[in-house]
mmCIF file of C-alpha atoms and ligand atoms in Angstrom:
data_model
loop_
_atom_site.group_PDB
_atom_site.id
_atom_site.type_symbol
_atom_site.label_atom_id
_atom_site.label_comp_id
_atom_site.label_asym_id
_atom_site.label_seq_id
_atom_site.Cartn_x
_atom_site.Cartn_y
_atom_site.Cartn_z
ATOM 1 C CA MET F 121 15.131 -10.234 5.255
ATOM 2 C CA ILE F 122 11.694 -8.621 5.545
ATOM 3 C CA ILE F 123 11.350 -4.879 5.088
ATOM 4 C CA ALA F 124 7.918 -3.455 5.957
ATOM 5 C CA ILE F 125 6.960 -0.053 4.550
ATOM 6 C CA ASP F 126 3.655 1.417 5.688
ATOM 7 C CA GLY F 127 2.048 4.826 5.464
ATOM 8 C CA PRO F 128 -0.822 6.899 4.084
ATOM 9 C CA ALA F 129 -1.778 7.226 0.418
ATOM 10 C CA ALA F 130 0.724 8.709 -2.029
ATOM 11 C CA ALA F 131 3.473 9.106 0.576
ATOM 12 C CA GLY F 132 6.093 7.596 -1.739
ATOM 13 C CA LYS F 133 6.030 4.072 -0.278
ATOM 14 C CA GLY F 134 5.974 2.338 -3.660
ATOM 15 C CA THR F 135 8.897 4.248 -5.152
ATOM 16 C CA LEU F 136 10.964 3.707 -2.040
ATOM 17 C CA ALA F 137 10.045 0.033 -1.702
ATOM 18 C CA ARG F 138 10.810 -0.709 -5.343
ATOM 19 C CA ARG F 139 14.220 0.943 -5.153
ATOM 20 C CA LEU F 140 15.150 -0.779 -1.888
ATOM 21 C CA ALA F 141 14.116 -4.141 -3.310
ATOM 22 C CA ALA F 142 16.250 -3.600 -6.418
ATOM 23 C CA ALA F 143 19.263 -2.468 -4.377
ATOM 24 C CA LEU F 144 19.034 -5.400 -1.979
ATOM 25 C CA GLY F 145 18.070 -8.053 -4.546
ATOM 26 C CA LEU F 146 14.769 -8.774 -2.788
ATOM 27 C CA PRO F 147 11.310 -9.440 -4.280
ATOM 28 C CA TYR F 148 8.841 -6.561 -3.948
ATOM 29 C CA LEU F 149 5.123 -6.762 -3.203
ATOM 30 C CA ASP F 150 2.800 -3.765 -3.519
ATOM 31 C CA THR F 151 0.067 -5.047 -1.188
ATOM 32 C CA GLY F 152 -2.269 -2.194 -2.167
ATOM 33 C CA LEU F 153 -2.660 -3.949 -5.497
ATOM 34 C CA LEU F 154 -4.308 -6.902 -3.748
ATOM 35 C CA TYR F 155 -7.057 -4.703 -2.320
ATOM 36 C CA ARG F 156 -7.359 -2.816 -5.591
ATOM 37 C CA ALA F 157 -7.748 -6.062 -7.529
ATOM 38 C CA VAL F 158 -10.442 -7.273 -5.136
ATOM 39 C CA ALA F 159 -12.244 -3.950 -5.580
ATOM 40 C CA ARG F 160 -12.004 -4.196 -9.360
ATOM 41 C CA ARG F 161 -13.562 -7.658 -9.354
ATOM 42 C CA VAL F 162 -16.445 -6.475 -7.186
ATOM 43 C CA LEU F 163 -17.038 -3.397 -9.370
ATOM 44 C CA ASP F 164 -16.855 -5.449 -12.576
ATOM 45 C CA ALA F 165 -19.456 -7.835 -11.198
ATOM 46 C CA GLY F 166 -21.759 -4.855 -10.640
ATOM 47 C CA ARG F 167 -21.693 -5.433 -6.883
ATOM 48 C CA ASN F 168 -21.106 -3.058 -3.973
ATOM 49 C CA PRO F 169 -17.516 -2.859 -2.587
ATOM 50 C CA ALA F 170 -18.967 -2.215 0.876
ATOM 51 C CA ASP F 171 -20.872 -5.524 0.763
ATOM 52 C CA PRO F 172 -18.852 -7.936 2.947
ATOM 53 C CA GLN F 173 -20.045 -11.048 1.148
ATOM 54 C CA ALA F 174 -19.341 -9.745 -2.361
ATOM 55 C CA ALA F 175 -15.911 -8.478 -1.311
ATOM 56 C CA ALA F 176 -14.926 -11.649 0.561
ATOM 57 C CA GLU F 177 -15.934 -13.830 -2.412
ATOM 58 C CA ALA F 178 -13.805 -11.682 -4.717
ATOM 59 C CA ALA F 179 -10.837 -11.861 -2.315
ATOM 60 C CA ARG F 180 -11.038 -15.653 -2.109
ATOM 61 C CA SER F 181 -11.082 -16.048 -5.880
ATOM 62 C CA LEU F 182 -8.320 -13.563 -6.711
ATOM 63 C CA THR F 183 -5.870 -14.722 -9.408
ATOM 64 C CA GLN F 184 -2.435 -13.587 -10.531
ATOM 65 C CA ALA F 185 -4.039 -12.190 -13.709
ATOM 66 C CA ASP F 186 -6.219 -9.876 -11.574
ATOM 67 C CA LEU F 187 -3.060 -8.332 -10.111
ATOM 68 C CA ALA F 188 -1.585 -7.646 -13.547
ATOM 69 C CA ARG F 189 -4.515 -5.547 -14.783
ATOM 70 C CA GLY F 190 -3.763 -2.046 -15.973
ATOM 71 C CA ASP F 191 -6.832 -0.396 -14.465
ATOM 72 C CA LEU F 192 -6.203 -0.828 -10.739
ATOM 73 C CA ARG F 193 -5.182 2.755 -10.015
ATOM 74 C CA GLY F 194 -7.248 5.918 -10.104
ATOM 75 C CA GLY F 195 -10.954 6.525 -10.517
ATOM 76 C CA ALA F 196 -13.451 4.311 -8.728
ATOM 77 C CA ALA F 197 -10.796 1.722 -7.801
ATOM 78 C CA ASP F 198 -9.179 3.991 -5.166
ATOM 79 C CA LYS F 199 -12.228 4.400 -2.970
ATOM 80 C CA ALA F 200 -13.463 0.869 -3.616
ATOM 81 C CA ALA F 201 -10.061 -0.542 -2.570
ATOM 82 C CA SER F 202 -10.328 1.233 0.744
ATOM 83 C CA GLN F 203 -13.903 -0.017 1.180
ATOM 84 C CA VAL F 204 -13.057 -3.693 0.619
ATOM 85 C CA ALA F 205 -9.940 -3.265 2.794
ATOM 86 C CA SER F 206 -12.079 -2.454 5.821
ATOM 87 C CA ILE F 207 -13.805 -5.863 5.666
ATOM 88 C CA PRO F 208 -12.115 -8.388 8.003
ATOM 89 C CA ALA F 209 -12.905 -11.434 5.806
ATOM 90 C CA VAL F 210 -11.133 -9.743 2.889
ATOM 91 C CA ARG F 211 -8.014 -9.110 4.966
ATOM 92 C CA THR F 212 -8.027 -12.692 6.244
ATOM 93 C CA ALA F 213 -8.284 -14.037 2.693
ATOM 94 C CA LEU F 214 -5.235 -11.988 1.618
ATOM 95 C CA LEU F 215 -3.059 -12.595 4.663
ATOM 96 C CA GLU F 216 -1.566 -15.941 3.736
ATOM 97 C CA TYR F 217 -0.564 -14.821 0.237
ATOM 98 C CA GLN F 218 1.380 -11.895 1.711
ATOM 99 C CA ARG F 219 3.128 -13.979 4.376
ATOM 100 C CA LYS F 220 4.038 -16.683 1.885
ATOM 101 C CA PHE F 221 5.397 -14.091 -0.542
ATOM 102 C CA GLY F 222 7.673 -12.709 2.159
ATOM 103 C CA THR F 223 8.869 -15.896 3.771
ATOM 104 C CA GLU F 224 10.010 -17.667 0.594
ATOM 105 C CA ASN F 225 13.021 -15.446 -0.195
ATOM 106 C CA GLY F 226 12.567 -12.395 2.015
ATOM 107 C CA ALA F 227 10.897 -9.304 0.543
ATOM 108 C CA VAL F 228 10.132 -5.635 0.663
ATOM 109 C CA LEU F 229 6.381 -5.126 1.127
ATOM 110 C CA ASP F 230 4.475 -1.861 1.224
ATOM 111 C CA GLY F 231 0.987 -1.238 2.531
ATOM 112 C CA ARG F 232 -0.844 -0.149 5.663
ATOM 113 C CA ASP F 233 -0.456 -3.076 8.090
ATOM 114 C CA ILE F 234 2.770 -4.795 7.064
ATOM 115 C CA GLY F 235 4.717 -3.885 10.202
ATOM 116 C CA THR F 236 1.753 -4.266 12.538
ATOM 117 C CA ILE F 237 -0.130 -7.375 11.318
ATOM 118 C CA ILE F 238 1.450 -9.137 8.339
ATOM 119 C CA PHE F 239 5.070 -9.164 9.550
ATOM 120 C CA PRO F 240 5.172 -7.874 13.135
ATOM 121 C CA ASN F 241 8.722 -9.287 13.381
ATOM 122 C CA ALA F 242 9.996 -7.606 10.197
ATOM 123 C CA ASP F 243 13.728 -6.848 10.253
ATOM 124 C CA VAL F 244 13.162 -3.224 9.293
ATOM 125 C CA LYS F 245 9.955 -1.185 9.573
ATOM 126 C CA LEU F 246 9.497 2.192 7.978
ATOM 127 C CA PHE F 247 6.457 4.426 8.319
ATOM 128 C CA VAL F 248 6.591 6.789 5.363
ATOM 129 C CA THR F 249 4.508 9.909 5.468
ATOM 130 C CA ALA F 250 4.343 13.465 4.058
ATOM 131 C CA SER F 251 1.997 16.410 4.465
ATOM 132 C CA LEU F 252 -1.401 16.095 2.769
ATOM 133 C CA ASP F 253 -0.488 18.962 0.425
ATOM 134 C CA ALA F 254 2.768 17.347 -0.642
ATOM 135 C CA ARG F 255 1.071 13.989 -1.217
ATOM 136 C CA ALA F 256 -1.771 15.569 -3.178
ATOM 137 C CA LEU F 257 0.704 17.374 -5.438
ATOM 138 C CA ARG F 258 2.618 14.158 -6.129
ATOM 139 C CA ARG F 259 -0.487 12.103 -6.828
ATOM 140 C CA HIS F 260 -1.948 14.848 -9.005
ATOM 141 C CA HIS F 261 1.262 14.913 -11.018
ATOM 142 C CA GLU F 262 1.169 11.108 -11.391
ATOM 143 C CA LEU F 263 -2.483 11.069 -12.468
ATOM 144 C CA SER F 264 -2.033 13.968 -14.906
ATOM 145 C CA ALA F 265 0.854 12.117 -16.542
ATOM 146 C CA ARG F 266 -1.532 9.198 -17.085
ATOM 147 C CA GLY F 267 -4.144 11.481 -18.617
ATOM 148 C CA GLN F 268 -6.610 11.422 -15.706
ATOM 149 C CA GLY F 269 -8.138 14.871 -15.475
ATOM 150 C CA LEU F 270 -8.829 15.330 -11.747
ATOM 151 C CA THR F 271 -8.094 18.755 -10.232
ATOM 152 C CA LEU F 272 -5.560 19.111 -7.427
ATOM 153 C CA HIS F 273 -8.430 19.945 -5.109
ATOM 154 C CA GLU F 274 -10.259 16.710 -6.010
ATOM 155 C CA VAL F 275 -7.117 14.617 -5.577
ATOM 156 C CA ARG F 276 -6.452 16.193 -2.170
ATOM 157 C CA ALA F 277 -10.022 15.500 -1.028
ATOM 158 C CA GLU F 278 -9.837 11.878 -2.215
ATOM 159 C CA LEU F 279 -6.571 11.262 -0.336
ATOM 160 C CA ALA F 280 -7.880 12.886 2.839
ATOM 161 C CA ALA F 281 -11.084 10.840 2.761
ATOM 162 C CA ARG F 282 -9.253 7.573 2.103
ATOM 163 C CA ASP F 283 -6.647 8.205 4.829
ATOM 164 C CA ALA F 284 -9.421 8.945 7.316
ATOM 165 C CA ALA F 285 -11.261 5.746 6.369
ATOM 166 C CA ASP F 286 -8.034 3.687 6.535
ATOM 167 C CA ALA F 287 -6.986 5.149 9.889
ATOM 168 C CA ASN F 288 -10.391 4.860 11.540
ATOM 169 C CA ARG F 289 -11.441 1.370 10.520
ATOM 170 C CA LYS F 290 -11.441 -1.420 13.091
ATOM 171 C CA ALA F 291 -9.675 -4.035 10.946
ATOM 172 C CA ALA F 292 -5.928 -3.377 10.649
ATOM 173 C CA PRO F 293 -6.113 0.431 10.797
ATOM 174 C CA LEU F 294 -3.383 2.556 9.268
ATOM 175 C CA ILE F 295 -1.006 3.164 12.169
ATOM 176 C CA ALA F 296 2.749 3.172 12.634
ATOM 177 C CA ALA F 297 4.114 0.100 14.428
ATOM 178 C CA ALA F 298 5.611 1.072 17.785
ATOM 179 C CA ASP F 299 9.069 0.047 16.544
ATOM 180 C CA ALA F 300 8.831 1.648 13.076
ATOM 181 C CA THR F 301 11.192 4.413 11.974
ATOM 182 C CA LEU F 302 9.236 7.456 10.859
ATOM 183 C CA PHE F 303 10.159 8.952 7.486
ATOM 184 C CA ASP F 304 8.565 12.298 6.756
ATOM 185 C CA THR F 305 9.267 12.896 3.060
ATOM 186 C CA THR F 306 7.512 16.288 2.793
ATOM 187 C CA GLU F 307 10.823 18.065 2.250
ATOM 188 C CA MET F 308 12.749 15.034 1.011
ATOM 189 C CA SER F 309 13.401 14.019 -2.591
ATOM 190 C CA ALA F 310 12.786 10.405 -3.620
ATOM 191 C CA GLU F 311 16.571 10.067 -3.935
ATOM 192 C CA ALA F 312 17.219 11.350 -0.408
ATOM 193 C CA ALA F 313 14.519 9.064 1.035
ATOM 194 C CA PHE F 314 16.070 6.086 -0.714
ATOM 195 C CA THR F 315 19.596 6.893 0.482
ATOM 196 C CA ALA F 316 18.433 7.337 4.075
ATOM 197 C CA ALA F 317 16.327 4.162 4.029
ATOM 198 C CA LEU F 318 19.139 2.091 2.564
ATOM 199 C CA ALA F 319 21.538 3.381 5.222
ATOM 200 C CA LEU F 320 19.032 2.396 7.904
ATOM 201 C CA VAL F 321 18.604 -1.100 6.482
ATOM 202 C CA ARG F 322 22.360 -1.553 6.285
ATOM 203 C CA ALA F 323 22.884 -0.303 9.830
ATOM 204 C CA LYS F 324 20.244 -2.667 11.194
ATOM 205 C CA ASN F 325 21.218 -5.724 9.203
ATOM 206 C CA ASP F 326 24.858 -5.515 8.396
ATOM 207 C CA VAL F 327 24.237 -5.905 4.620
HETATM 208 O O1 CDP D 46 -0.997 3.925 -3.789
HETATM 209 P P1 CDP D 46 -1.835 4.398 -2.632
HETATM 210 O O2 CDP D 46 -0.985 4.771 -1.464
HETATM 211 O O3 CDP D 46 -2.831 5.459 -3.017
HETATM 212 O O4 CDP D 46 -2.778 3.190 -2.189
HETATM 213 P P2 CDP D 46 -2.458 1.642 -2.103
HETATM 214 O O5 CDP D 46 -1.241 1.406 -1.282
HETATM 215 O O6 CDP D 46 -2.487 1.044 -3.465
HETATM 216 O O7 CDP D 46 -3.726 1.100 -1.255
HETATM 217 C C1 CDP D 46 -5.051 1.240 -1.706
HETATM 218 C C2 CDP D 46 -5.972 0.985 -0.528
HETATM 219 O O8 CDP D 46 -5.822 -0.395 -0.128
HETATM 220 C C3 CDP D 46 -5.667 1.789 0.729
HETATM 221 O O9 CDP D 46 -6.380 3.006 0.755
HETATM 222 C C4 CDP D 46 -6.079 0.853 1.856
HETATM 223 O O10 CDP D 46 -7.439 0.995 2.183
HETATM 224 C C5 CDP D 46 -5.886 -0.527 1.272
HETATM 225 N N1 CDP D 46 -4.688 -1.231 1.778
HETATM 226 C C6 CDP D 46 -4.762 -1.835 3.008
HETATM 227 O O11 CDP D 46 -5.776 -1.740 3.699
HETATM 228 N N2 CDP D 46 -3.724 -2.576 3.486
HETATM 229 C C7 CDP D 46 -2.607 -2.690 2.772
HETATM 230 N N3 CDP D 46 -1.604 -3.435 3.248
HETATM 231 C C8 CDP D 46 -2.483 -2.046 1.523
HETATM 232 C C9 CDP D 46 -3.549 -1.293 1.050
#
């Protein structure tokens, strides 16, 4: 079974995907980490994340160890991830890894283009969203807990800029698949989102 979870930044995709995967006994892939790891490699090499050649080279030489790094979230990696993600050669280099991950034993994957490009025939597609204010509050809370001192205003501006870049790019833009179920979690707790998503999966798949 393939479950595709897409949506804008900090909408709660990861929490939901992880819990669904655990409940259903499926592997989970946070595809954002792939783009973040590519970005990290480019930044570490002192190159520009908007440079297609530098980014494509990094994507082609990505290793499992790159994905396990502890510095893929927050700071420069957020914007740089979105920059490398807009480069078609980067997306092509990461496509096969994602498809292989899903087709071996089924999976829950979260990202921006899982239901549209990576697994257009996914068994269940969710598009998880929330208001910009709600997402900024959640991400600010997360970052503060990790000791990153951005203000709520800065976090909100970063999310808005990244969503706009992700939605307006030509390569695999952030958009809900026509057959995705929309989940607006602005007024929903993580628990309620999980319960509703699990019920949907069960109704669609008889599991
Ligand atoms: O955790 P958050 O929602 O902030 O971001 P993420 O899911 O880790 O993704 C980081 C960036 O990678 C996004 O802003 C996108 O530009 C890019 N991305 C993508 O283009 N396609 C995906 N399937 C996943 C992430």
